[in-house]
Tab-separated table of C-alpha atoms in Angstrom:
chain	number	residue	atom	x	y	z
A	26	MET	CA	29.805	-28.273	4.539
A	27	ASN	CA	32.326	-25.507	5.318
A	28	TRP	CA	34.238	-25.489	8.531
A	29	PRO	CA	34.224	-22.091	10.134
A	30	GLY	CA	37.510	-20.418	11.052
A	31	SER	CA	40.860	-22.192	10.531
A	32	GLU	CA	41.733	-25.198	8.410
A	33	PRO	CA	40.369	-28.484	9.716
A	34	PRO	CA	42.962	-30.477	11.733
A	35	ARG	CA	44.569	-33.235	9.668
A	36	GLN	CA	43.113	-36.628	10.429
A	37	LEU	CA	45.622	-39.227	11.759
A	38	ARG	CA	44.992	-42.826	12.674
A	39	THR	CA	45.246	-42.979	16.475
A	40	SER	CA	47.634	-45.988	16.514
A	41	THR	CA	49.981	-44.530	13.864
A	42	ALA	CA	50.250	-41.246	15.694
A	43	ALA	CA	50.877	-42.942	19.052
A	44	ILE	CA	53.461	-45.441	17.689
A	45	ARG	CA	55.290	-42.680	15.876
A	46	THR	CA	55.461	-40.504	18.982
A	47	VAL	CA	56.595	-43.379	21.195
A	48	ALA	CA	59.184	-44.526	18.600
A	49	ILE	CA	60.686	-41.040	18.378
A	50	TYR	CA	60.740	-40.883	22.163
A	51	VAL	CA	62.451	-44.289	22.479
A	52	ILE	CA	65.096	-43.480	19.826
A	53	VAL	CA	65.841	-40.071	21.283
A	54	ALA	CA	65.955	-41.513	24.821
A	55	ILE	CA	68.311	-44.396	23.839
A	56	ALA	CA	70.488	-42.008	21.842
A	57	TRP	CA	70.583	-39.553	24.757
A	58	ILE	CA	71.431	-42.238	27.316
A	59	THR	CA	74.110	-43.848	25.148
A	60	LEU	CA	75.699	-40.637	23.871
A	61	SER	CA	75.516	-38.818	27.176
A	62	ASP	CA	77.108	-41.841	28.960
A	63	LEU	CA	79.927	-41.837	26.409
A	64	ALA	CA	80.332	-38.073	26.834
A	65	VAL	CA	80.433	-38.359	30.623
A	66	ASP	CA	83.003	-41.192	30.345
A	67	ALA	CA	85.122	-39.077	28.030
A	68	LEU	CA	84.868	-35.814	29.960
A	69	PHE	CA	85.180	-36.958	33.532
A	70	SER	CA	87.664	-39.276	35.188
A	71	ASP	CA	86.913	-38.481	38.815
A	72	PRO	CA	84.139	-40.944	39.991
A	73	ALA	CA	82.620	-38.267	42.241
A	74	HIS	CA	82.346	-35.899	39.265
A	75	MET	CA	80.913	-38.679	37.134
A	76	VAL	CA	78.164	-39.389	39.673
A	77	ARG	CA	77.326	-35.684	39.803
A	78	ALA	CA	77.342	-35.406	35.977
A	79	ASN	CA	75.093	-38.450	35.642
A	80	LEU	CA	72.693	-36.952	38.178
A	81	ILE	CA	72.576	-33.652	36.259
A	82	LYS	CA	72.029	-35.340	32.911
A	83	GLY	CA	69.291	-37.474	34.508
A	84	TRP	CA	67.517	-34.335	35.768
A	85	LEU	CA	68.122	-32.647	32.433
A	86	PHE	CA	66.459	-35.601	30.659
A	87	VAL	CA	63.468	-35.505	33.008
A	88	GLY	CA	63.194	-31.721	32.573
A	89	VAL	CA	63.382	-31.765	28.777
A	90	THR	CA	60.934	-34.694	28.402
A	91	GLY	CA	58.590	-32.956	30.867
A	92	VAL	CA	58.608	-29.788	28.770
A	93	LEU	CA	58.069	-31.780	25.567
A	94	LEU	CA	55.230	-33.769	27.154
A	95	TYR	CA	53.642	-30.525	28.328
A	96	ALA	CA	53.885	-29.040	24.834
A	97	LEU	CA	52.446	-32.169	23.247
A	98	ILE	CA	49.460	-32.443	25.595
A	99	THR	CA	48.741	-28.718	25.372
A	100	ARG	CA	48.681	-28.955	21.607
A	101	LEU	CA	46.380	-31.972	21.673
A	102	VAL	CA	43.995	-30.385	24.149
A	103	HIS	CA	43.953	-27.233	22.043
A	104	GLN	CA	43.115	-29.238	18.934
A	105	ILE	CA	40.354	-31.147	20.727
A	106	ASN	CA	38.870	-27.915	22.054
A	107	GLN	CA	38.961	-26.428	18.608
A	108	LEU	CA	37.146	-29.437	17.201
A	109	VAL	CA	34.498	-29.339	19.902
A	110	HIS	CA	34.016	-25.640	19.328
A	111	GLN	CA	33.672	-26.108	15.584
A	112	ARG	CA	31.201	-28.902	16.062
A	113	GLN	CA	29.105	-26.788	18.460
A	114	GLU	CA	29.212	-23.839	16.120
A	115	LEU	CA	28.075	-26.078	13.291
A	116	SER	CA	25.147	-27.605	15.137
A	117	ARG	CA	24.107	-24.187	16.418
A	118	ARG	CA	24.142	-22.875	12.896
A	119	GLN	CA	22.288	-25.926	11.576
A	120	GLN	CA	19.735	-25.549	14.356
A	121	SER	CA	19.051	-21.919	13.585
A	122	GLU	CA	18.962	-22.637	9.845
A	123	LEU	CA	16.473	-25.406	10.517
A	124	GLU	CA	14.328	-23.190	12.708
A	125	GLU	CA	14.384	-20.474	10.101
A	126	LYS	CA	13.370	-22.950	7.416
A	127	VAL	CA	10.512	-24.321	9.530
A	128	ALA	CA	9.235	-20.814	10.260
A	129	GLN	CA	9.425	-19.934	6.594
A	130	ARG	CA	7.599	-23.081	5.493
A	131	THR	CA	4.907	-22.539	8.130
A	132	ALA	CA	4.361	-19.000	6.916
A	133	GLU	CA	4.186	-20.201	3.308
A	134	LEU	CA	1.694	-22.869	4.238
A	135	GLN	CA	-0.467	-20.431	6.178
A	136	GLY	CA	-0.363	-18.066	3.248
A	137	ALA	CA	-1.378	-20.814	0.853
A	138	ASN	CA	-4.222	-21.853	3.134
A	139	GLN	CA	-5.476	-18.306	3.410
A	140	GLU	CA	-5.287	-17.927	-0.338
A	141	LEU	CA	-7.274	-21.114	-0.732
A	142	ASP	CA	-9.894	-19.858	1.685
A	143	SER	CA	-10.281	-16.548	-0.077
A	144	PHE	CA	-10.383	-18.426	-3.360
A	145	ALA	CA	-13.258	-20.559	-2.112
A	146	TYR	CA	-14.965	-17.426	-0.829
A	147	ALA	CA	-14.592	-15.698	-4.183
A	148	VAL	CA	-15.871	-18.796	-5.950
A	149	SER	CA	-18.933	-18.835	-3.752
A	150	HIS	CA	-19.841	-15.283	-4.678
A	151	ASP	CA	-18.584	-14.751	-8.157
A	152	LEU	CA	-19.596	-18.045	-9.734
A	153	ARG	CA	-23.101	-17.937	-8.382
A	154	ALA	CA	-24.118	-14.662	-10.010
A	155	PRO	CA	-23.584	-15.729	-13.648
A	156	LEU	CA	-25.204	-19.028	-12.821
A	157	ARG	CA	-28.264	-17.264	-11.493
A	158	ALA	CA	-28.333	-15.202	-14.689
A	159	MET	CA	-28.240	-18.302	-16.925
A	160	ASN	CA	-30.951	-19.938	-14.917
A	161	GLY	CA	-32.984	-16.763	-14.566
A	162	PHE	CA	-32.954	-15.692	-18.183
A	163	SER	CA	-33.806	-19.141	-19.504
A	164	GLU	CA	-36.692	-19.111	-17.049
A	165	ALA	CA	-37.662	-15.620	-18.215
A	166	LEU	CA	-37.553	-16.772	-21.822
A	167	LEU	CA	-39.919	-19.612	-20.985
A	168	GLU	CA	-42.259	-17.347	-19.050
A	169	ASP	CA	-42.450	-14.542	-21.592
A	170	HIS	CA	-42.272	-16.472	-24.845
A	171	ARG	CA	-43.607	-19.903	-24.072
A	172	ALA	CA	-46.133	-19.765	-26.903
A	173	GLU	CA	-43.541	-18.819	-29.497
A	174	LEU	CA	-41.103	-21.551	-28.505
A	175	SER	CA	-41.204	-24.939	-30.164
A	176	GLU	CA	-41.070	-28.097	-28.063
A	177	PRO	CA	-37.336	-28.740	-28.856
A	178	ALA	CA	-36.518	-25.131	-27.961
A	179	ARG	CA	-38.200	-25.579	-24.587
A	180	ALA	CA	-36.280	-28.830	-24.101
A	181	HIS	CA	-33.011	-26.991	-24.784
A	182	LEU	CA	-33.902	-24.386	-22.205
A	183	ASP	CA	-34.596	-27.181	-19.751
A	184	GLN	CA	-31.093	-28.528	-20.396
A	185	ILE	CA	-29.632	-25.118	-19.583
A	186	ARG	CA	-31.539	-25.087	-16.322
A	187	ILE	CA	-30.475	-28.647	-15.476
A	188	ALA	CA	-26.847	-27.752	-16.175
A	189	SER	CA	-27.031	-24.626	-14.044
A	190	SER	CA	-28.542	-26.490	-11.138
A	191	ARG	CA	-25.813	-29.145	-11.426
A	192	MET	CA	-23.170	-26.451	-11.413
A	193	GLN	CA	-24.795	-24.943	-8.363
A	194	GLY	CA	-24.446	-28.325	-6.685
A	195	LEU	CA	-20.763	-28.434	-7.616
A	196	ILE	CA	-20.119	-24.981	-6.220
A	197	ASP	CA	-21.962	-25.802	-3.003
A	198	GLY	CA	-20.030	-29.058	-2.681
A	199	LEU	CA	-16.710	-27.357	-3.288
A	200	LEU	CA	-17.518	-24.769	-0.669
A	201	ALA	CA	-18.619	-27.421	1.793
A	202	LEU	CA	-15.357	-29.257	1.184
A	203	SER	CA	-13.274	-26.174	1.894
A	204	ARG	CA	-15.423	-25.002	4.779
A	205	VAL	CA	-15.781	-28.244	6.701
A	206	THR	CA	-12.065	-28.528	7.255
A	207	ARG	CA	-11.440	-24.842	7.895
A	208	GLY	CA	-11.001	-23.516	11.415
A	209	ALA	CA	-9.470	-25.118	14.461
A	210	LEU	CA	-10.048	-28.769	15.220
A	211	GLU	CA	-11.576	-29.058	18.650
A	212	ARG	CA	-11.526	-32.552	20.079
A	213	SER	CA	-14.137	-33.899	22.395
A	214	GLU	CA	-15.859	-37.245	22.864
A	215	VAL	CA	-18.219	-37.926	19.996
A	216	ASN	CA	-20.755	-40.749	19.880
A	217	LEU	CA	-20.334	-41.909	16.293
A	218	SER	CA	-23.091	-44.527	16.594
A	219	GLU	CA	-25.645	-41.826	17.391
A	220	ILE	CA	-24.562	-39.738	14.412
A	221	VAL	CA	-24.878	-42.675	12.014
A	222	LYS	CA	-28.242	-43.598	13.511
A	223	GLN	CA	-29.500	-40.042	13.082
A	224	SER	CA	-28.195	-39.767	9.493
A	225	LEU	CA	-29.851	-43.019	8.466
A	226	HIS	CA	-33.042	-41.974	10.208
A	227	VAL	CA	-33.161	-38.758	8.177
A	228	LEU	CA	-32.463	-40.699	4.974
A	229	GLN	CA	-35.270	-43.159	5.783
A	230	GLU	CA	-37.697	-40.291	6.355
A	231	ARG	CA	-36.753	-38.716	3.071
A	232	ASP	CA	-37.116	-42.043	1.300
A	233	PRO	CA	-39.909	-43.837	3.200
A	234	HIS	CA	-40.470	-46.635	0.669
A	235	ARG	CA	-36.878	-47.969	0.984
A	236	GLN	CA	-36.485	-51.150	3.044
A	237	VAL	CA	-33.066	-51.045	4.667
A	238	GLU	CA	-31.822	-53.369	7.359
A	239	VAL	CA	-29.682	-51.238	9.665
A	240	GLY	CA	-27.240	-52.671	12.212
A	241	ILE	CA	-25.410	-50.158	14.410
A	242	GLU	CA	-23.075	-51.164	17.233
A	243	PRO	CA	-24.191	-48.826	20.020
A	244	ASP	CA	-22.075	-46.139	21.689
A	245	LEU	CA	-18.920	-46.212	19.621
A	246	ILE	CA	-17.042	-43.189	20.898
A	247	ALA	CA	-14.258	-41.295	19.150
A	248	GLU	CA	-12.204	-38.303	20.198
A	249	GLY	CA	-12.624	-35.681	17.537
A	250	ASP	CA	-14.240	-32.515	16.288
A	251	PRO	CA	-17.999	-33.102	16.567
A	252	ARG	CA	-18.940	-30.916	13.595
A	253	MET	CA	-16.369	-32.439	11.265
A	254	LEU	CA	-16.998	-36.034	12.307
A	255	ALA	CA	-20.731	-35.544	11.847
A	256	ALA	CA	-20.107	-34.217	8.332
A	257	ALA	CA	-17.879	-37.214	7.538
A	258	LEU	CA	-20.344	-39.789	8.860
A	259	ASP	CA	-23.259	-38.066	7.118
A	260	ASN	CA	-21.412	-38.482	3.845
A	261	LEU	CA	-20.552	-42.126	4.496
A	262	ALA	CA	-24.116	-42.970	5.568
A	263	ASP	CA	-25.418	-41.082	2.543
A	264	ASN	CA	-23.229	-43.162	0.244
A	265	ALA	CA	-24.196	-46.451	1.885
A	266	TRP	CA	-27.835	-45.479	1.480
A	267	LYS	CA	-27.467	-44.366	-2.105
A	268	TYR	CA	-25.395	-47.239	-3.440
A	269	SER	CA	-27.415	-49.976	-1.732
A	270	VAL	CA	-30.604	-48.960	-3.532
A	271	GLY	CA	-30.502	-52.044	-5.759
A	272	ALA	CA	-29.859	-54.618	-3.012
A	273	VAL	CA	-32.763	-56.669	-1.649
A	274	PRO	CA	-32.705	-56.472	1.255
A	275	ALA	CA	-30.304	-53.543	1.581
A	276	ILE	CA	-28.070	-53.926	4.622
A	277	ILE	CA	-26.076	-51.088	6.214
A	278	ARG	CA	-23.843	-51.734	9.200
A	279	PHE	CA	-21.690	-49.591	11.485
A	280	HIS	CA	-19.346	-51.305	13.912
A	281	ALA	CA	-15.933	-51.272	15.551
A	282	ALA	CA	-13.096	-52.786	13.527
A	283	ARG	CA	-9.335	-52.794	13.155
A	284	LEU	CA	-7.236	-51.104	10.519
A	285	ASP	CA	-3.720	-52.599	10.448
A	286	GLY	CA	-4.090	-53.500	14.111
A	287	GLU	CA	-5.285	-50.028	15.091
A	288	PRO	CA	-8.787	-49.609	16.525
A	289	ALA	CA	-11.033	-48.346	13.757
A	290	PHE	CA	-14.647	-47.895	12.708
A	291	CYS	CA	-16.351	-49.533	9.782
A	292	ILE	CA	-19.431	-48.618	7.794
A	293	SER	CA	-20.511	-51.149	5.211
A	294	ASP	CA	-23.274	-51.778	2.728
A	295	ASN	CA	-24.195	-54.575	0.365
A	296	GLY	CA	-24.863	-52.282	-2.588
A	297	ALA	CA	-23.270	-51.544	-5.913
A	298	GLY	CA	-19.684	-51.470	-4.633
A	299	PHE	CA	-16.979	-50.638	-7.136
A	300	ASP	CA	-14.027	-52.149	-8.896
A	301	MET	CA	-10.905	-52.022	-6.687
A	302	ARG	CA	-8.870	-51.197	-9.814
A	303	HIS	CA	-10.355	-47.698	-9.626
A	304	ILE	CA	-9.736	-47.119	-5.926
A	305	ASP	CA	-7.075	-44.448	-6.567
A	306	GLY	CA	-9.789	-42.072	-7.718
A	307	LEU	CA	-12.172	-42.880	-4.882
A	308	PHE	CA	-11.199	-40.053	-2.532
A	309	LYS	CA	-10.299	-37.468	-5.183
A	310	PRO	CA	-12.595	-34.457	-5.526
A	311	PHE	CA	-14.885	-34.647	-8.563
A	312	GLN	CA	-13.630	-38.126	-9.412
A	313	ARG	CA	-16.486	-40.612	-9.593
A	314	LEU	CA	-16.544	-44.363	-9.952
A	315	HIS	CA	-20.115	-44.493	-11.290
A	316	ARG	CA	-21.753	-42.840	-14.265
A	317	GLN	CA	-24.356	-40.128	-13.758
A	318	ASP	CA	-27.029	-42.400	-15.246
A	319	GLU	CA	-26.127	-45.160	-12.732
A	320	PHE	CA	-25.809	-43.062	-9.591
A	321	PRO	CA	-26.021	-39.292	-9.875
A	322	GLY	CA	-23.590	-37.329	-7.749
A	323	LEU	CA	-20.920	-34.661	-7.629
A	324	GLY	CA	-17.875	-36.602	-6.476
A	325	ILE	CA	-17.187	-34.443	-3.435
A	326	GLY	CA	-18.504	-36.511	-0.530
A	327	LEU	CA	-15.619	-38.933	-0.070
A	328	ALA	CA	-13.041	-36.211	-0.712
A	329	THR	CA	-14.630	-34.324	2.167
A	330	VAL	CA	-14.602	-37.442	4.357
A	331	GLN	CA	-10.930	-38.073	3.642
A	332	ARG	CA	-9.953	-34.481	4.402
A	333	ILE	CA	-11.755	-34.655	7.725
A	334	ILE	CA	-10.156	-37.973	8.698
A	335	HIS	CA	-6.711	-36.707	7.678
A	336	ARG	CA	-7.145	-33.530	9.706
A	337	HIS	CA	-7.768	-35.765	12.698
A	338	GLY	CA	-4.534	-37.613	12.004
A	339	GLY	CA	-6.533	-40.706	11.093
A	340	ARG	CA	-6.609	-42.977	8.054
A	341	ILE	CA	-9.390	-44.155	5.798
A	342	THR	CA	-9.487	-47.063	3.381
A	343	ALA	CA	-12.163	-48.815	1.400
A	344	GLU	CA	-12.757	-52.350	0.232
A	345	ALA	CA	-15.347	-53.211	-2.337
A	346	ARG	CA	-16.439	-55.584	-5.064
A	347	PRO	CA	-18.743	-54.703	-7.901
A	348	GLY	CA	-22.290	-55.683	-7.027
A	349	GLN	CA	-21.324	-56.891	-3.564
A	350	GLY	CA	-21.083	-53.729	-1.542
A	351	ALA	CA	-18.389	-51.565	-0.009
A	352	ARG	CA	-16.723	-51.229	3.375
A	353	PHE	CA	-15.152	-48.018	4.614
A	354	LEU	CA	-12.693	-48.326	7.477
A	355	PHE	CA	-11.333	-45.301	9.276
A	356	THR	CA	-9.458	-44.229	12.377
A	357	THR	CA	-9.764	-40.850	14.059
A	358	GLY	CA	-6.259	-40.404	15.398
A	359	SER	CA	-7.264	-41.363	18.931
A	360	ARG	CA	-10.043	-43.362	20.446
A	361	SER	CA	-11.236	-44.096	23.943
B	10	MET	CA	-49.112	-0.250	-4.024
B	11	SER	CA	-46.668	1.750	-2.004
B	12	ASP	CA	-45.714	5.267	-3.053
B	13	ARG	CA	-42.405	4.962	-1.377
B	14	THR	CA	-39.193	4.046	-3.032
B	15	LEU	CA	-37.205	0.851	-2.875
B	16	LEU	CA	-33.469	1.315	-3.254
B	17	LEU	CA	-31.605	-1.540	-4.886
B	18	VAL	CA	-27.811	-1.511	-4.467
B	19	GLU	CA	-26.497	-4.065	-6.956
B	20	ASP	CA	-23.377	-4.068	-9.113
B	21	ASP	CA	-24.174	-7.133	-11.200
B	22	PRO	CA	-26.296	-5.956	-14.179
B	23	GLN	CA	-27.919	-9.349	-14.616
B	24	ASP	CA	-28.816	-9.683	-10.966
B	25	GLU	CA	-30.256	-6.189	-11.252
B	26	LEU	CA	-32.472	-7.169	-14.196
B	27	LEU	CA	-33.613	-10.339	-12.476
B	28	THR	CA	-34.345	-8.557	-9.208
B	29	LEU	CA	-36.300	-5.829	-10.985
B	30	ARG	CA	-38.219	-8.435	-12.937
B	31	ALA	CA	-39.138	-10.297	-9.769
B	32	LEU	CA	-40.149	-7.107	-7.949
B	33	LYS	CA	-42.267	-5.908	-10.871
B	34	SER	CA	-44.087	-9.192	-11.246
B	35	ALA	CA	-44.818	-9.108	-7.515
B	36	GLY	CA	-46.394	-5.723	-8.233
B	37	VAL	CA	-45.630	-4.160	-4.889
B	38	CYS	CA	-43.446	-1.201	-5.679
B	39	ASN	CA	-44.122	1.774	-7.843
B	40	HIS	CA	-40.747	3.192	-7.700
B	41	ILE	CA	-37.405	1.457	-7.643
B	42	ASP	CA	-34.084	3.292	-7.677
B	43	VAL	CA	-30.914	1.428	-8.533
B	44	VAL	CA	-27.347	2.351	-7.594
B	45	ARG	CA	-24.388	0.228	-8.545
B	46	ASP	CA	-21.625	0.656	-5.995
B	47	GLY	CA	-21.110	1.453	-2.329
B	48	GLN	CA	-20.154	5.092	-2.895
B	49	GLN	CA	-23.252	5.706	-5.020
B	50	ALA	CA	-25.376	4.125	-2.323
B	51	LEU	CA	-23.966	6.491	0.318
B	52	ASP	CA	-24.299	9.507	-2.021
B	53	TYR	CA	-27.924	8.556	-2.692
B	54	LEU	CA	-28.857	8.063	0.952
B	55	PHE	CA	-26.969	11.113	2.246
B	56	CYS	CA	-28.107	13.243	-0.742
B	57	GLN	CA	-24.585	14.222	-1.663
B	58	GLY	CA	-22.330	14.146	-4.728
B	59	GLU	CA	-24.286	13.196	-7.860
B	60	PHE	CA	-27.421	12.898	-5.715
B	61	SER	CA	-27.201	16.316	-4.022
B	62	SER	CA	-30.397	17.323	-5.865
B	63	ARG	CA	-32.274	14.690	-3.840
B	64	SER	CA	-31.700	16.833	-0.789
B	65	GLY	CA	-34.732	16.730	1.479
B	66	ALA	CA	-36.194	13.658	-0.215
B	67	VAL	CA	-37.641	10.942	1.966
B	68	LEU	CA	-35.605	7.882	2.641
B	69	PRO	CA	-36.460	4.700	0.771
B	70	ALA	CA	-38.847	2.280	2.462
B	71	VAL	CA	-36.145	-0.341	2.265
B	72	VAL	CA	-32.606	-0.727	0.939
B	73	LEU	CA	-31.745	-4.052	-0.698
B	74	LEU	CA	-27.985	-4.126	-0.242
B	75	ASP	CA	-25.498	-6.496	-1.825
B	76	ILE	CA	-22.285	-7.209	0.121
B	77	GLY	CA	-19.703	-7.526	-2.638
B	78	LEU	CA	-19.852	-4.008	-4.038
B	79	PRO	CA	-17.206	-1.958	-5.845
B	80	LYS	CA	-15.514	0.956	-4.010
B	81	ILE	CA	-17.203	0.504	-0.629
B	82	SER	CA	-18.455	-2.889	0.479
B	83	GLY	CA	-22.065	-3.394	1.466
B	84	LEU	CA	-21.066	-4.052	5.069
B	85	ASP	CA	-19.204	-0.723	5.248
B	86	VAL	CA	-22.112	1.098	3.640
B	87	LEU	CA	-24.349	-0.416	6.304
B	88	ALA	CA	-22.021	0.598	9.136
B	89	ARG	CA	-21.956	4.214	7.895
B	90	LEU	CA	-25.733	4.338	7.579
B	91	ARG	CA	-26.046	3.196	11.186
B	92	GLU	CA	-23.531	5.799	12.389
B	93	HIS	CA	-25.489	8.710	10.987
B	94	PRO	CA	-28.667	9.900	12.767
B	95	SER	CA	-30.578	10.574	9.540
B	96	THR	CA	-30.124	7.041	8.219
B	97	ARG	CA	-29.890	5.118	11.468
B	98	HIS	CA	-33.396	3.648	11.126
B	99	VAL	CA	-33.671	3.040	7.403
B	100	PRO	CA	-34.510	-0.641	6.910
B	101	VAL	CA	-31.631	-2.478	5.246
B	102	VAL	CA	-31.922	-5.988	3.863
B	103	ILE	CA	-28.655	-7.677	2.963
B	104	LEU	CA	-29.291	-9.551	-0.280
B	105	THR	CA	-26.251	-11.586	-1.185
B	106	SER	CA	-24.884	-14.700	-2.884
B	107	SER	CA	-22.790	-15.392	0.175
B	108	ASP	CA	-23.665	-18.091	2.637
B	109	GLU	CA	-20.519	-17.541	4.678
B	110	PRO	CA	-21.365	-17.502	8.380
B	111	ILE	CA	-18.931	-14.620	8.844
B	112	ASP	CA	-20.915	-12.424	6.425
B	113	LEU	CA	-24.106	-13.240	8.273
B	114	VAL	CA	-22.615	-12.321	11.644
B	115	ARG	CA	-21.030	-9.118	10.337
B	116	SER	CA	-24.248	-8.038	8.657
B	117	TYR	CA	-26.237	-8.258	11.861
B	118	ARG	CA	-23.410	-6.732	13.895
B	119	ASN	CA	-23.372	-3.765	11.522
B	120	GLY	CA	-27.114	-3.306	11.969
B	121	ALA	CA	-28.857	-5.185	9.160
B	122	ASN	CA	-32.604	-5.668	9.588
B	123	SER	CA	-32.556	-8.858	7.594
B	124	PHE	CA	-30.156	-11.194	5.820
B	125	VAL	CA	-31.348	-12.970	2.708
B	126	ARG	CA	-29.355	-15.286	0.517
B	127	LYS	CA	-29.989	-15.009	-3.218
B	128	PRO	CA	-31.038	-18.446	-4.407
B	129	VAL	CA	-29.318	-19.554	-7.585
B	130	GLN	CA	-32.484	-21.065	-9.065
B	131	PHE	CA	-34.464	-18.235	-10.541
B	132	ALA	CA	-37.905	-19.507	-9.559
B	133	GLU	CA	-36.846	-19.528	-5.935
B	134	PHE	CA	-35.024	-16.233	-6.361
B	135	ALA	CA	-38.144	-14.627	-7.795
B	136	ARG	CA	-40.261	-15.919	-4.910
B	137	THR	CA	-37.759	-14.694	-2.347
B	138	VAL	CA	-37.485	-11.221	-3.843
B	139	ALA	CA	-41.265	-10.972	-4.231
B	140	ARG	CA	-41.749	-11.884	-0.574
B	141	LEU	CA	-39.176	-9.258	0.414
B	142	GLY	CA	-40.991	-6.667	-1.687
B	143	VAL	CA	-44.371	-7.467	-0.193
B	144	TYR	CA	-43.083	-7.475	3.350
B	145	TRP	CA	-40.906	-4.361	3.324
B	146	MET	CA	-43.049	-2.241	0.992
B	147	ALA	CA	-46.525	-3.240	2.092
B	148	THR	CA	-46.429	-4.897	5.487
B	149	ASN	CA	-43.578	-3.308	7.382
B	150	GLU	CA	-44.192	0.043	9.040
B	151	PRO	CA	-41.037	2.168	8.796
B	152	CYS	CA	-39.805	4.401	11.586
B	153	ARG	CA	-41.004	7.946	10.904
B	154	GLY	CA	-39.648	11.195	12.272
B	155	ALA	CA	-36.594	9.593	13.778
């Protein structure tokens, strides 16, 4: 760090400086008193003159020490002021450098976010067209030339269509992930219990033969963005529903809990669970902990949930054991 | 079958083929014109530039307009059509891959008569386009003498 202006004042230990100054003063004073007394004795013989001379040299001593003291204090005060000034200058400069850096970083971040948004937008448009072509022309091939195509050829075309519909799912998921956390976060009171109840109700209607025992603690309220929290809970309920398909009876619960002492919410199931060794990949987009032939999926749901919780300033963790279900605990940044 | 023309504004050649295929199998339009960017669409509809020979021709029964077009975007094409008295009432259907809410809002604000998302699955795409063809070419009564 450079000091602005003049050279920095030399650092002295306070006691050394004080002792040195006092010592010089004492020596000079003793020398003055002794020598001046001798001089007065030598120069004057008349007692009246001697008294007068002693008086003058006394005043002279007071005057000279006064001037020296004045010079010393002035110099010290000047040095202190200089130091204070330098320090102020420094912190002012640091402050403005800091502000500049923050502004710059904010602008960079906004730019990056905008770029990401336009990237997602471009993906939504430009990836869908070729996909539609792949799907469409394999369909057209089947329609126009079904008779000429062998059974394996038709099966290959089916694979193309399956792949294109999976890719469509990936694109939609990616877009949902980028869209759900875009825009301002507007907090209001959200009844999480109602959202979970509604999500599970929809899942039950879609899958009427499933027997699921549902336990929801009523009226758990969080402060958050209603749209985002609904998307997060939909995903969590969806997962609980999906992964508990093999459990008899399947049990899904939603209740209040604590996460490291903080009030939190918990959604749990007694389904397939997962191995905690793989938890690092749990919330990463497109990272899955189950094979497609076990549980089909895209690997976007929990990434979306985590982004939503993080945007709220909350935390999310999971606990699970293979074959014994999973628990997802999350906070929403604030809770009433 | 309608004698009137359907104008397809589409820059993606494969989407064009698929749309034409779907419209033909629906069997509702005799005559389909295709232009491939926003400028061409305006030239066609205002009978100018390379389409100046169309001068005096009737407007298409419907314009199927993509949003992401080269040169002039679909939304700008739409806005210019709505500004001009001769094209103010031509039915315009936005047919796009986009499902961005902002595109939807802008389309209607700029005067679209309909907003239709192109499904990725061809079977659904074909059904959607066929329904559009039937509705706009056979069912809908366009504004005449405006």
